[in-house]
Short mmCIF file of N, CA, C and O in Angstrom, two decimals:
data_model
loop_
_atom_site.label_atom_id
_atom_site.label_comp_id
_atom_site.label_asym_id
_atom_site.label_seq_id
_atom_site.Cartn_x
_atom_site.Cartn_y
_atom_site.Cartn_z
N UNK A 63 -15.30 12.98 9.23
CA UNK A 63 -14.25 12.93 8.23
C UNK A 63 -14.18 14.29 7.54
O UNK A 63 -15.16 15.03 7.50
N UNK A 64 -13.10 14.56 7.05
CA UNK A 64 -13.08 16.01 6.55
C UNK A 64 -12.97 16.03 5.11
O UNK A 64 -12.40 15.12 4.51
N UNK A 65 -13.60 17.27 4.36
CA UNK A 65 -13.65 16.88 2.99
C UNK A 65 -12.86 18.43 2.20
O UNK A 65 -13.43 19.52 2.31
N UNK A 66 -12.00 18.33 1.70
CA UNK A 66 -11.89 19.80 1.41
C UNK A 66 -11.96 19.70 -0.74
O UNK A 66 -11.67 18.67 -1.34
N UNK A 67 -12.24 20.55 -1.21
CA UNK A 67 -12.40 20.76 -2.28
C UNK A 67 -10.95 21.00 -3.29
O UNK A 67 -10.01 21.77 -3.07
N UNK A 68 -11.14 20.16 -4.33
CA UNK A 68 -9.37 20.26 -4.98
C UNK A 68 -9.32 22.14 -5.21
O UNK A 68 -8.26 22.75 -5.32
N UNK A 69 -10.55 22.72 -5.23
CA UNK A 69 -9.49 24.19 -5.20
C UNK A 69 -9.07 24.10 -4.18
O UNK A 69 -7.84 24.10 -4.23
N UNK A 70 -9.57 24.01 -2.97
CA UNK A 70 -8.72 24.05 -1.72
C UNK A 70 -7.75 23.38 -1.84
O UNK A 70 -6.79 24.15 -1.76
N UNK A 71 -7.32 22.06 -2.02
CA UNK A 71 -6.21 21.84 -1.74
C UNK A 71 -5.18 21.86 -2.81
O UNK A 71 -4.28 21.02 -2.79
N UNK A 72 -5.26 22.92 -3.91
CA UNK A 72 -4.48 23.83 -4.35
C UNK A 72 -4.16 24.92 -3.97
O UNK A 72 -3.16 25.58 -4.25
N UNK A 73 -5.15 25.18 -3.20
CA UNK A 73 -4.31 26.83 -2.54
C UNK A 73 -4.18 26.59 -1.28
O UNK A 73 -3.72 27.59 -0.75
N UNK A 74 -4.45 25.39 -0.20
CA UNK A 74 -3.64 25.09 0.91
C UNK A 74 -3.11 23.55 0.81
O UNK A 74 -3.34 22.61 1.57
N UNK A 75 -2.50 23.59 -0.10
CA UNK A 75 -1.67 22.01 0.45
C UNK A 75 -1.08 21.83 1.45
O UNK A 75 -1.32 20.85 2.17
N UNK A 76 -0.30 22.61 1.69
CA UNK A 76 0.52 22.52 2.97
C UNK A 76 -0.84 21.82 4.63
O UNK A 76 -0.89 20.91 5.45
N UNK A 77 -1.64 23.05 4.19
CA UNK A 77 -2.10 22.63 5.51
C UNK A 77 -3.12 22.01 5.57
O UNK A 77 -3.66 22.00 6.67
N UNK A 78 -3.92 21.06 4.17
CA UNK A 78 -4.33 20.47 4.33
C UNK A 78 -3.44 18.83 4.61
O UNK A 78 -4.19 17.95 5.04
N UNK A 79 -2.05 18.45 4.41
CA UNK A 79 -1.49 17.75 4.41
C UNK A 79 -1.33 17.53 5.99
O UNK A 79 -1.31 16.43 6.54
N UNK A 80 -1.19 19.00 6.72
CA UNK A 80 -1.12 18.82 7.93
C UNK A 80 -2.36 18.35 8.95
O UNK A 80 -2.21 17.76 10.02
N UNK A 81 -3.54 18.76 8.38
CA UNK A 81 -4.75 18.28 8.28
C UNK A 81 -4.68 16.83 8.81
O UNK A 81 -4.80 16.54 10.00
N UNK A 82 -4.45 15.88 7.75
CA UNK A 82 -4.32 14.44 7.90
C UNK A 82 -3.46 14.13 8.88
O UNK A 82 -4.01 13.31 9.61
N UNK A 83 -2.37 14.40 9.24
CA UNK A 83 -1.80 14.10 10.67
C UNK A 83 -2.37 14.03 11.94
O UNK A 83 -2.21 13.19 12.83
N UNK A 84 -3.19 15.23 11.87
CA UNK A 84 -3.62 15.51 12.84
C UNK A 84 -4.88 15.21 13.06
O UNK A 84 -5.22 15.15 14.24
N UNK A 85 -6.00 14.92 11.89
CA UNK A 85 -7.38 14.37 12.09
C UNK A 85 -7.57 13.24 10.98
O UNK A 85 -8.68 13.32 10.47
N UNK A 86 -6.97 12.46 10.60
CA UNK A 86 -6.88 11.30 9.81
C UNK A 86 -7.15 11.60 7.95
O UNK A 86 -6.46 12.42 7.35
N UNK A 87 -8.01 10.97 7.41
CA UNK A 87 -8.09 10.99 6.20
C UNK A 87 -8.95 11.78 5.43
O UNK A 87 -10.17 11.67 5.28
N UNK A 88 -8.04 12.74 4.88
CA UNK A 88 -9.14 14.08 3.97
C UNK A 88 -9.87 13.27 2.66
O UNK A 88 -9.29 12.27 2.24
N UNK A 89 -10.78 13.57 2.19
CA UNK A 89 -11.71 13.26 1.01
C UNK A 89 -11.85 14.47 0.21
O UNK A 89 -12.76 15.30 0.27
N UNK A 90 -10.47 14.44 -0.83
CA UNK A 90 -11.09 15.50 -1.82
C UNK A 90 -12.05 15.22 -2.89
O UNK A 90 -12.30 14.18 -3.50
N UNK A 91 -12.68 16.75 -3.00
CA UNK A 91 -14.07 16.69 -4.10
C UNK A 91 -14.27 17.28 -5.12
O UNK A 91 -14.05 18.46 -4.87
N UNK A 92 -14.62 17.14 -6.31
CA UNK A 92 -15.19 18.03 -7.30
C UNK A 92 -16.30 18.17 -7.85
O UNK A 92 -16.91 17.39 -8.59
N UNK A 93 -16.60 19.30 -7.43
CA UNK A 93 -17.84 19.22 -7.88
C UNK A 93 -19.19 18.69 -6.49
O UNK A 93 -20.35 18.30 -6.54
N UNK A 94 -18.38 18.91 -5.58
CA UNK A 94 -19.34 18.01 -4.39
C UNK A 94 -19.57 16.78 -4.43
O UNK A 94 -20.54 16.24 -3.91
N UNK A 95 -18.46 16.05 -5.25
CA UNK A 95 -18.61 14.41 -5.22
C UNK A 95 -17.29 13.86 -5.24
O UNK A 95 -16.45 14.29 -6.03
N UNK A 96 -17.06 13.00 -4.46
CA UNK A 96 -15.63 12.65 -4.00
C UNK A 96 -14.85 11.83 -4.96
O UNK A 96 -15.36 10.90 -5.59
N UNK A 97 -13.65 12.18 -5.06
CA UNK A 97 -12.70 11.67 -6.27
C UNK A 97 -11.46 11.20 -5.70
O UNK A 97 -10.81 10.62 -6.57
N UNK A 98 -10.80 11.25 -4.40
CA UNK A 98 -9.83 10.84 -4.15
C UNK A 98 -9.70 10.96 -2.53
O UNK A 98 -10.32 11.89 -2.01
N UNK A 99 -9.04 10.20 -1.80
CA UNK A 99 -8.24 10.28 -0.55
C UNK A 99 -7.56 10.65 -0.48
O UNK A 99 -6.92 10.45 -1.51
N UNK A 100 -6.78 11.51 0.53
CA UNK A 100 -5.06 11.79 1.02
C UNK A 100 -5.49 11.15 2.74
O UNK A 100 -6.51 11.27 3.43
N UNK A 101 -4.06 10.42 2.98
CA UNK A 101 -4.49 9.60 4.11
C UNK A 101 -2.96 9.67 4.42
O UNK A 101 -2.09 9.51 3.56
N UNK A 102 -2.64 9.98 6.16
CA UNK A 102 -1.49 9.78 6.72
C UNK A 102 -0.55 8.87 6.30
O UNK A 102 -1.24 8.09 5.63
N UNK A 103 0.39 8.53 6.27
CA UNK A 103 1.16 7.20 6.30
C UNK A 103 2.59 7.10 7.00
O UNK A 103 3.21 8.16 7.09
N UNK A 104 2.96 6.39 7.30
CA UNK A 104 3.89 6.24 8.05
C UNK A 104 5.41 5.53 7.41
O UNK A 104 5.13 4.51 6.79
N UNK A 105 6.69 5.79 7.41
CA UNK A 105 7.65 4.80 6.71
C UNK A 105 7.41 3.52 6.72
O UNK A 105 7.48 2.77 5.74
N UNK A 106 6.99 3.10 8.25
CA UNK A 106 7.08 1.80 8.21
C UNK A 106 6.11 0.98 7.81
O UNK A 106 6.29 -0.23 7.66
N UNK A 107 4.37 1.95 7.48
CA UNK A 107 3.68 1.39 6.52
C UNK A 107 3.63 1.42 5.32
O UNK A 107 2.75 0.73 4.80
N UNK A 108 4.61 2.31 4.38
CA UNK A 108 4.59 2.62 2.83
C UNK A 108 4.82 1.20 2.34
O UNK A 108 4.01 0.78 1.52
N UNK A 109 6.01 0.24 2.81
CA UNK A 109 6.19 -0.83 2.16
C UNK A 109 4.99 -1.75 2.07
O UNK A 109 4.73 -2.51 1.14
N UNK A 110 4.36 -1.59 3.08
CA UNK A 110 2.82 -2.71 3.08
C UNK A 110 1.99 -2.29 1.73
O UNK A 110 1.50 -3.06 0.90
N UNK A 111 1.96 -0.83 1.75
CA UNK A 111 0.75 0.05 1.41
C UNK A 111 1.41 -0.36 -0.27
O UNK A 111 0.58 -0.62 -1.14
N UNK A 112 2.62 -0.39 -0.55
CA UNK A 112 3.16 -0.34 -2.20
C UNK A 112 3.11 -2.08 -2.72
O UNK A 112 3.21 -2.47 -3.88
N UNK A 113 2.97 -2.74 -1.77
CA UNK A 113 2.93 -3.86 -1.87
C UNK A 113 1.89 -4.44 -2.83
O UNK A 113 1.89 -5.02 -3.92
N UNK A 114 0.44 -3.76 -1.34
CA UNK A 114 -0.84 -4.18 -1.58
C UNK A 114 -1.57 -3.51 -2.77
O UNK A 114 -2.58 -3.73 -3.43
N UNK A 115 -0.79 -2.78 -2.73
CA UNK A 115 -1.44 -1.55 -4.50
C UNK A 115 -0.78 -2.23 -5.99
O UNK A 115 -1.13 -1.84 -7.11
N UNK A 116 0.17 -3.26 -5.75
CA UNK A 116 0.73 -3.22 -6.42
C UNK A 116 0.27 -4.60 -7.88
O UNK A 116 0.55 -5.80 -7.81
N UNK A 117 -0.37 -3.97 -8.91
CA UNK A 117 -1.03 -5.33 -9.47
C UNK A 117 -0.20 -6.81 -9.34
O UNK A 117 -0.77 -7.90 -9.31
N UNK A 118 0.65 -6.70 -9.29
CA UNK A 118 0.62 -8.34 -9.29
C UNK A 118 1.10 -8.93 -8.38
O UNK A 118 1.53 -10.08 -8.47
N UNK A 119 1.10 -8.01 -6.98
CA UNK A 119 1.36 -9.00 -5.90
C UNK A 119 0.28 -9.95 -5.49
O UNK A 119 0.56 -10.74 -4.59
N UNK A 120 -1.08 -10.00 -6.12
CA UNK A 120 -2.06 -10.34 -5.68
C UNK A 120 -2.09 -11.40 -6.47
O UNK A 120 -2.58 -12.41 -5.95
N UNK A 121 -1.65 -11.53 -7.81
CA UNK A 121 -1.47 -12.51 -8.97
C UNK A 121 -0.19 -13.43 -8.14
O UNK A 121 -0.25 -14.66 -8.17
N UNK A 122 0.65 -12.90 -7.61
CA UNK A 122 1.70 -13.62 -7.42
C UNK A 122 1.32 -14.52 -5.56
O UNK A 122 1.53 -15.70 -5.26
N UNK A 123 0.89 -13.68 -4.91
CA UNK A 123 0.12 -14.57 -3.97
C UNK A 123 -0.67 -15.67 -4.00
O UNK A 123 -0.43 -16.56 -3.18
N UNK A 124 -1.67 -15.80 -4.86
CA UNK A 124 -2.49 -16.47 -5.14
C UNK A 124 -1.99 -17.61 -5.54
O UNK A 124 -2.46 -18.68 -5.15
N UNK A 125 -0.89 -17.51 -6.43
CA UNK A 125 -0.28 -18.19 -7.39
C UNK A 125 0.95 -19.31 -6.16
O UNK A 125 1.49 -20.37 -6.48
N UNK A 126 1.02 -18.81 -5.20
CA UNK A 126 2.13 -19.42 -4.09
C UNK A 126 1.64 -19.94 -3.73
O UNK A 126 1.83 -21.14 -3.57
N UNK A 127 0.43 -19.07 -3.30
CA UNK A 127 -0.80 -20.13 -2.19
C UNK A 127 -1.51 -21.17 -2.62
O UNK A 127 -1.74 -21.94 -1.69
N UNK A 128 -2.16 -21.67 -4.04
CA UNK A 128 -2.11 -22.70 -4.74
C UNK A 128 -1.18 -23.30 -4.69
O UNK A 128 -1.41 -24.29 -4.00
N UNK A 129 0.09 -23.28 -5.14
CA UNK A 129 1.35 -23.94 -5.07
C UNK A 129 1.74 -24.68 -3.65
O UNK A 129 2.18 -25.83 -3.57
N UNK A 130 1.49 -23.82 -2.59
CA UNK A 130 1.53 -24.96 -1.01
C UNK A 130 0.58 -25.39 -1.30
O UNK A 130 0.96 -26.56 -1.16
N UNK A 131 -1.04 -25.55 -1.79
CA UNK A 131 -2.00 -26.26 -1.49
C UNK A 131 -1.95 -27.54 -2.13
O UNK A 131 -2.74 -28.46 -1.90
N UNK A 132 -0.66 -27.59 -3.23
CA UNK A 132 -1.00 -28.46 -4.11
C UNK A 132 0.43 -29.45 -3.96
O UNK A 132 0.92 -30.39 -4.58
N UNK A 133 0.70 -28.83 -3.03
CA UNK A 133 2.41 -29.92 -2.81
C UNK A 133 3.64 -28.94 -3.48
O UNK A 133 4.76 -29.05 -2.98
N UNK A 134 3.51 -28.33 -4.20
CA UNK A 134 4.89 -27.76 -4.86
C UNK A 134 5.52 -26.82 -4.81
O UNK A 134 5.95 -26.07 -5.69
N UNK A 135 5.60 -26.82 -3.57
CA UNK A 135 7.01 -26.32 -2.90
C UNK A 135 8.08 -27.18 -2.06
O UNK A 135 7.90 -28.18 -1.36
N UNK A 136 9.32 -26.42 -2.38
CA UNK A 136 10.27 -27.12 -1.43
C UNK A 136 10.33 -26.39 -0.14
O UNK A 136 9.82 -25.29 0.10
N UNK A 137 11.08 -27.22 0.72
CA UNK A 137 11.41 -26.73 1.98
C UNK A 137 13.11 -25.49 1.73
O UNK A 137 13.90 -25.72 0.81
N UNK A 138 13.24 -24.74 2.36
CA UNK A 138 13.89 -23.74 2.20
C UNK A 138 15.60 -24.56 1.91
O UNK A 138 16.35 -24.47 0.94
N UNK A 139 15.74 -25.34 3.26
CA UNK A 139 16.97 -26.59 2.97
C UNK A 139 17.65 -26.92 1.94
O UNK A 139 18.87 -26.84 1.81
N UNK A 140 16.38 -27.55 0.70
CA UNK A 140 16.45 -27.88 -0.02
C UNK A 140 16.83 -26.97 -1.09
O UNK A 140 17.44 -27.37 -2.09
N UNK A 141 16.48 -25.70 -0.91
CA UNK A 141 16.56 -24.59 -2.10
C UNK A 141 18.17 -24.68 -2.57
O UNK A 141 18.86 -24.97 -3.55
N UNK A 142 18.30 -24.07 -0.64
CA UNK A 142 19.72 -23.94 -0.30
C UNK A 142 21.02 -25.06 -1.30
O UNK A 142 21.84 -24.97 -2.21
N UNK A 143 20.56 -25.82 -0.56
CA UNK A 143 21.51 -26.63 -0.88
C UNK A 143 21.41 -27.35 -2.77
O UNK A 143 22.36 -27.95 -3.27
N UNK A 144 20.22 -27.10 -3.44
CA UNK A 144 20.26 -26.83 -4.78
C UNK A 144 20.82 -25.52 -5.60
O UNK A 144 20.92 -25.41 -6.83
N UNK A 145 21.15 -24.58 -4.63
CA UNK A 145 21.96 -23.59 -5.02
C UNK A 145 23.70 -23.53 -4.36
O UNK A 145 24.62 -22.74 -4.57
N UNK A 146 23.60 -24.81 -3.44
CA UNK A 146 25.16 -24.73 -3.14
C UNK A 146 25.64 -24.39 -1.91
O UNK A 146 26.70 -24.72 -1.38
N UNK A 147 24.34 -23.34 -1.31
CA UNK A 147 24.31 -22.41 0.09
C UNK A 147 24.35 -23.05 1.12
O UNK A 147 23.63 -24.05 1.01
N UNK A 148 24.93 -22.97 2.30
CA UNK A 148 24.71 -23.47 3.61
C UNK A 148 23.67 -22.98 4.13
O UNK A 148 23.04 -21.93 4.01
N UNK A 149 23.56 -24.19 4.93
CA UNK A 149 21.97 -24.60 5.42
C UNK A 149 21.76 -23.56 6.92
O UNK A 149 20.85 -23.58 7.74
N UNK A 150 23.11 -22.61 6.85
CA UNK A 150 23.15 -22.01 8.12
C UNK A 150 22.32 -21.13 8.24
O UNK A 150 22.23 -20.50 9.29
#
């Protein structure tokens, strides 16, 4: 894994950014002790990645997943058609 130092990646961002493309996830340091990741990402993983970072999707999961365990949810049908919508 590669580790470059935040002076370094103030005076090469560029190519430490290019860095991570090309050999996965840099570990910057200060002080010789690690304080942060820069890690590739892709478009089609940002939405996962903002998801899973995001405090209360984890509050709000939990909170669903109790809710099927416990009976209280409806079937989608039902939503529908309590809002008026076709069932199409």
């Amino acid at each position: 894994m590669v580790m470059v130092s935040i002076k370094e990646l103030h005076d090469e961002t560029s190519a430490v950014i290019r860095r991570t493309r090309e050999r996965g996830p840099v570990i910057v340091t200060r002080h010789g002790k690690p304080v942060a990741i820069i890690q590739p990402i892709t478009e089609e993983e940002l939405e996962d990645f903002v998801l899973v970072h995001y405090p209360g999707f984890h509050e709000g999961l939990k909170e669903a997943l109790e809710d099927y365990a416990a009976g209280r949810i409806k079937p989608l049908s039902k939503v529908k058609a309590d809002l008026g919508l076709s069932d199409r």
